Structures are given as C-alpha cells and as structure tokens.
Amino acid sequence: MVRRQLGRTGFAVAPIALGTTKLGRNTDVKYSASFALPSAQEVAALFESALKLGVNLIDTAPAYGDSEERLGALVVNHRAEIMLCTKAGERYVNGRSVFDFSAAAIVASVEASLRRLRTDHIDILLLHSDGRDVEILTQTDALGALARLKQSGKARAVGISAKTNAGIIEAARSCDIVMAPFSQKETALADALAAVHDNGLGVVAIKGLFSGHLRARPAIEFVLNQPFIDALAIGTLNPAHLEAAVEIAENLRGRG
Ligand SMILES: NC(=O)c1ccc[n+]([C@@H]2O[C@H](COP(=O)([O-])OP(=O)(O)OC[C@H]3O[C@@H](n4cnc5c(N)ncnc54)[C@H](OP(=O)(O)O)[C@@H]3O)[C@@H](O)[C@H]2O)c1
C-alpha cells in the first residue's frame, strides 16, 4: 500500500490500519453480530497478515479488554515495523467503561499500557473521549499530562479520539492527531475534520463500516476518498477481511 503522511507527525502510514477492539472486548459494544473473543492462534494469524499486507498502524486501548496485552506479546518481536496507537482516560472494568481524565490517571494508564504492550514508547497516544471532548480538553489537566508524556519520549504524537465537531476544532490548538467516526452513515464530523486536516493534524477515521453494518467496498472507498482522511482503522478479527480492505485501498477509484 502506498503510505500517506499523517499530518505533521512525520509518520507514514498505510491507509488501512488495524483496529483491535474485538481482540479483547465483546460486551457493551455496537457490532452487527455478537462474537467470541479470538484464540491466541487467531490473534497471531491476524497480526501476521497485518504485517504481510503492509498494515503498519495498530489501534488499541486499555478499554478494549486485554487487547493491549495480546498485542504486546506479538509486537515485541516486530516493534520497528509497527506504529502503536493507544489511549487513556477510559478503562474496561467488570464489562463496562469507566472514565477518568485527571493527569494522574492518564499517566498511570500510560505506564500500564507500556508494560502490557512491552515497549518503551507509544507512537500515538489519544485521550479516549466519552463524548465530552471540549470539557476533557479544557476543564481537565489531561492535555498537560499528554504534553509531559510527549516531552519524556513515552509518546511520540498525541491527540484525542473525538466524538464532536467542537472537540475536533478545539483539538487543533494542542494536538497532533484526531481519531473520529466517519462513514457513509456518519458524516457529521466532516467539516471539522477537513478544517483541522488543513491545519496540519493527522486524521484517522474509525467505524468506516459503521461497526459492520455497511458493505465493505463502497464503505471503505467512501472514507478513503475523502481528502481529509489519512487512514481508516478497520475493526476486524478476520485476516480475509483485512486483506479485502487493503485490496480496496490499493484500487481506490477516487483519490490514490
Ligand atoms: N476511540 C473510540 O472511541 C473507538 C470507538 C470504536 C472503535 N474504535 C477503533 O476503531 C476500530 C474500528 O471500529 P469498529 O470496530 O467499531 O468498526 P468498523 O471497522 O466499522 O466495523 C468492524 C466490523 O465490521 C466487520 N468487517 C470488517 N471488514 C469486513 C468485511 N470485509 N466484510 C464484512 N464485514 C467486515 C467486522 O467483522 P469481522 O471481525 O468478521 O471482520 C467488525 O464486526 C476499532 O477496532 C477500534 O480500534 C475506537
């Protein structure tokens, strides 16, 4: 896959990234069908196909159950080939999400993520917003924690997984990257994403298949043809689905 620049970060990413919610979490989620968590062999096969296909950005989070731990066991031998995106502010406790955006919680979360991912740095560290994007960015000390983590080298780029237009616009003041839902079914954030992309932020789309409710080819083409989207994280457990997404990205009819 031809790689794309992720905003001003200097990172070159394949347009298809691997989203890993399903590696560790199957409760309190919005997928089109219920599913069992994958076996260690299935996770290893998925990871191997990501490497083989040139997928070089993997998105995870403490909120995705043991996704980070499962990835850590595999990434440890391939760290230089993979960019890791993880998040802080949301945890998965007894099957539900719990949020804390205090600086102390963010720092503790990142230290735990580094241990689970078996690495000394996170390439992209995002605040895992619960929807109160602007409040998190302006009324908590989370951004200060991100800045210090970046300065120490524990995070190379920082940002927010946002859910609102106002949050995306606010993020442009202090962030390198925004992640946001965008699909044929969910276009409400388009103008804000375009504005911050013009401002130099990297934009990673999620839920391009509307969590499995859309047909893959038109859905992926729609997202990746937007000039303000650098990469789309596909949340799959199936190596054939990842391969199909890569084929679609490689043969885009609009933007190349
Ligand atoms: N920051 C946040 O708040 C947040 C929220 C949600 C998601 N995310 C990130 O974004 C990623 C993607 O989001 P998502 O997983 O919710 O949604 P998604 O990528 O829109 O949809 C994933 C669903 O589509 C199915 N699928 C994938 N490729 C397919 C294909 N070629 N044909 C048929 N079905 C296909 C998958 O099933 P199979 O497993 O069978 O392929 C899965 O159930 C997540 O994994 C996570 O990394 C972040």
Coordinates of C-alpha atoms in Angstrom, one line a residue, residues 9-198:
T9 CA 3.8 14.0 12.6
G10 CA 6.3 12.7 10.0
F11 CA 4.7 9.3 10.3
A12 CA 4.0 7.5 7.0
V13 CA 1.0 5.2 7.4
A14 CA -0.8 2.7 5.3
P15 CA -4.3 3.9 4.6
I16 CA -5.7 0.8 6.2
A17 CA -5.0 0.4 9.9
L18 CA -6.0 -2.4 12.2
G19 CA -8.5 -1.7 14.9
T20 CA -8.4 -4.2 17.8
T21 CA -11.5 -3.7 20.0
K22 CA -12.6 -7.2 19.1
L23 CA -9.4 -8.7 20.4
G24 CA -10.4 -8.2 23.9
R25 CA -13.9 -6.8 24.3
N26 CA -17.3 -8.3 23.4
T27 CA -19.6 -6.6 25.9
D28 CA -21.0 -3.1 25.8
V29 CA -20.1 -2.8 22.1
K30 CA -22.1 -1.9 19.0
Y31 CA -21.2 -4.6 16.4
S32 CA -23.8 -6.0 14.0
A33 CA -23.3 -9.5 15.4
S34 CA -22.2 -11.0 18.7
F35 CA -18.8 -12.8 18.7
A36 CA -16.5 -14.8 20.8
L37 CA -13.1 -13.4 21.7
P38 CA -10.4 -14.9 19.4
S39 CA -7.9 -17.6 20.4
A40 CA -4.2 -16.8 20.7
Q41 CA -3.7 -18.6 17.4
E42 CA -6.3 -16.4 15.7
V43 CA -4.8 -13.2 17.1
A44 CA -1.3 -14.3 15.9
A45 CA -2.7 -15.1 12.4
L46 CA -4.4 -11.7 12.2
F47 CA -1.2 -10.0 13.3
E48 CA 0.9 -11.9 10.8
S49 CA -1.4 -11.0 8.0
A50 CA -1.3 -7.3 9.0
L51 CA 2.5 -7.4 8.8
K52 CA 2.4 -9.2 5.4
L53 CA -0.2 -6.8 4.0
G54 CA 1.9 -3.7 5.0
V55 CA -0.6 -2.5 7.6
N56 CA 1.7 -0.5 9.9
L57 CA -0.6 1.2 12.3
I58 CA -2.4 -0.8 15.0
D59 CA -5.0 0.9 17.2
T60 CA -5.7 -0.4 20.7
A61 CA -6.8 0.9 24.1
P62 CA -6.9 -0.1 27.7
A63 CA -10.7 0.0 27.2
Y64 CA -10.5 -2.9 24.8
G65 CA -10.2 -5.6 27.5
D66 CA -6.9 -7.5 27.1
S67 CA -6.3 -6.2 23.5
E68 CA -3.1 -4.4 24.6
E69 CA -1.7 -7.4 26.4
R70 CA -2.4 -9.8 23.5
L71 CA -0.8 -7.3 21.0
G72 CA 2.2 -6.8 23.3
A73 CA 3.1 -10.5 23.1
L74 CA 3.3 -10.2 19.3
V75 CA 4.6 -6.7 18.7
V76 CA 7.6 -7.3 20.9
N77 CA 9.4 -9.0 18.0
H78 CA 8.3 -6.5 15.4
R79 CA 8.3 -3.2 17.2
A80 CA 10.2 -1.2 14.5
E81 CA 7.7 -2.3 11.8
I82 CA 4.5 -1.3 13.7
M83 CA 3.2 2.0 14.9
L84 CA 1.1 1.6 18.0
C85 CA -1.8 3.9 18.9
T86 CA -3.3 3.5 22.3
K87 CA -5.5 5.7 24.5
A88 CA -6.0 6.8 28.1
G89 CA -9.0 8.1 30.1
E90 CA -11.3 5.1 29.6
R91 CA -10.9 1.7 31.3
Y92 CA -13.0 -1.5 30.9
V93 CA -14.0 -2.7 34.4
N94 CA -16.4 -5.6 35.0
G95 CA -17.7 -5.4 31.4
R96 CA -18.3 -1.6 31.5
S97 CA -16.5 1.6 30.7
V98 CA -15.1 3.8 33.5
F99 CA -13.7 7.3 32.7
D100 CA -11.0 9.4 34.4
F101 CA -9.2 12.2 32.6
S102 CA -7.1 13.5 35.5
A103 CA -3.4 13.9 34.8
A104 CA -2.6 11.2 37.4
A105 CA -5.0 8.7 35.8
I106 CA -3.6 9.4 32.3
V107 CA 0.0 8.9 33.5
A108 CA -0.8 5.7 35.4
S109 CA -2.8 4.4 32.4
V110 CA 0.2 5.0 30.0
E111 CA 2.6 3.3 32.4
A112 CA 0.3 0.3 32.4
S113 CA -0.1 0.4 28.6
L114 CA 3.7 0.5 28.1
R115 CA 4.0 -2.7 30.3
R116 CA 1.2 -4.5 28.6
L117 CA 2.5 -3.5 25.1
R118 CA 6.1 -4.4 26.1
T119 CA 7.5 -1.2 24.7
D120 CA 9.1 2.0 26.0
H121 CA 7.1 4.3 23.8
I122 CA 3.7 4.8 22.3
D123 CA 3.6 6.2 18.8
I124 CA 0.2 7.8 19.1
L125 CA -1.4 8.5 22.4
L126 CA -5.0 9.6 22.4
L127 CA -7.5 10.7 25.0
H128 CA -10.3 8.2 24.9
S129 CA -13.2 10.6 25.0
D130 CA -16.6 9.6 26.3
G131 CA -18.2 12.4 24.2
R132 CA -17.4 15.3 26.4
D133 CA -14.5 16.3 24.2
V134 CA -14.3 20.0 24.9
E135 CA -14.7 19.5 28.6
I136 CA -11.9 17.0 28.6
L137 CA -9.6 19.2 26.6
T138 CA -10.3 22.5 28.5
Q139 CA -11.6 21.6 32.0
T140 CA -9.2 18.7 33.0
D141 CA -5.4 18.5 33.2
A142 CA -5.3 15.7 30.7
L143 CA -3.6 17.8 28.0
G144 CA -0.8 18.8 30.4
A145 CA -0.2 15.1 31.0
L146 CA 0.0 14.3 27.3
A147 CA 2.5 17.2 26.8
R148 CA 4.7 15.8 29.6
L149 CA 4.5 12.3 28.2
K150 CA 5.5 13.6 24.8
Q151 CA 8.4 15.5 26.2
S152 CA 9.6 12.5 28.0
G153 CA 9.5 10.4 24.8
K154 CA 6.9 8.0 26.2
A155 CA 4.5 9.2 23.5
R156 CA 5.7 10.4 20.1
A157 CA 2.4 12.1 19.0
V158 CA -0.7 12.9 21.0
G159 CA -4.3 13.7 20.3
I160 CA -7.9 12.8 21.0
S161 CA -10.4 10.1 19.9
A162 CA -13.2 12.7 19.5
K163 CA -16.9 12.5 19.0
T164 CA -17.9 16.1 18.4
N165 CA -17.2 19.0 16.0
A166 CA -16.3 21.4 18.8
G167 CA -13.9 18.8 20.2
I168 CA -12.2 18.3 16.9
I169 CA -11.8 22.1 16.4
E170 CA -10.5 22.5 20.0
A171 CA -8.0 19.7 19.5
A172 CA -6.3 21.7 16.7
R173 CA -4.9 24.0 19.4
S174 CA -2.8 21.4 21.1
C175 CA -2.9 18.0 19.3
D176 CA -1.1 16.2 16.5
I177 CA -3.8 13.8 15.7
V178 CA -7.6 13.3 15.9
M179 CA -9.4 10.0 15.5
A180 CA -13.1 10.1 14.8
P181 CA -16.0 8.1 13.5
F182 CA -16.7 8.7 9.8
S183 CA -18.7 6.6 7.3
Q184 CA -21.4 6.7 4.7
K185 CA -23.8 6.6 7.7
E186 CA -21.9 9.1 9.9
T187 CA -20.7 12.2 8.2
A188 CA -21.5 14.9 10.8
L189 CA -17.8 15.5 11.6
A190 CA -16.7 16.0 8.0
D191 CA -16.3 19.8 8.1
A192 CA -14.4 19.9 11.4
L193 CA -12.1 17.1 10.2
A194 CA -11.4 18.9 7.0
A195 CA -10.6 22.1 8.8
V196 CA -8.2 20.5 11.3
H197 CA -6.6 18.4 8.5
D198 CA -6.0 21.7 6.6

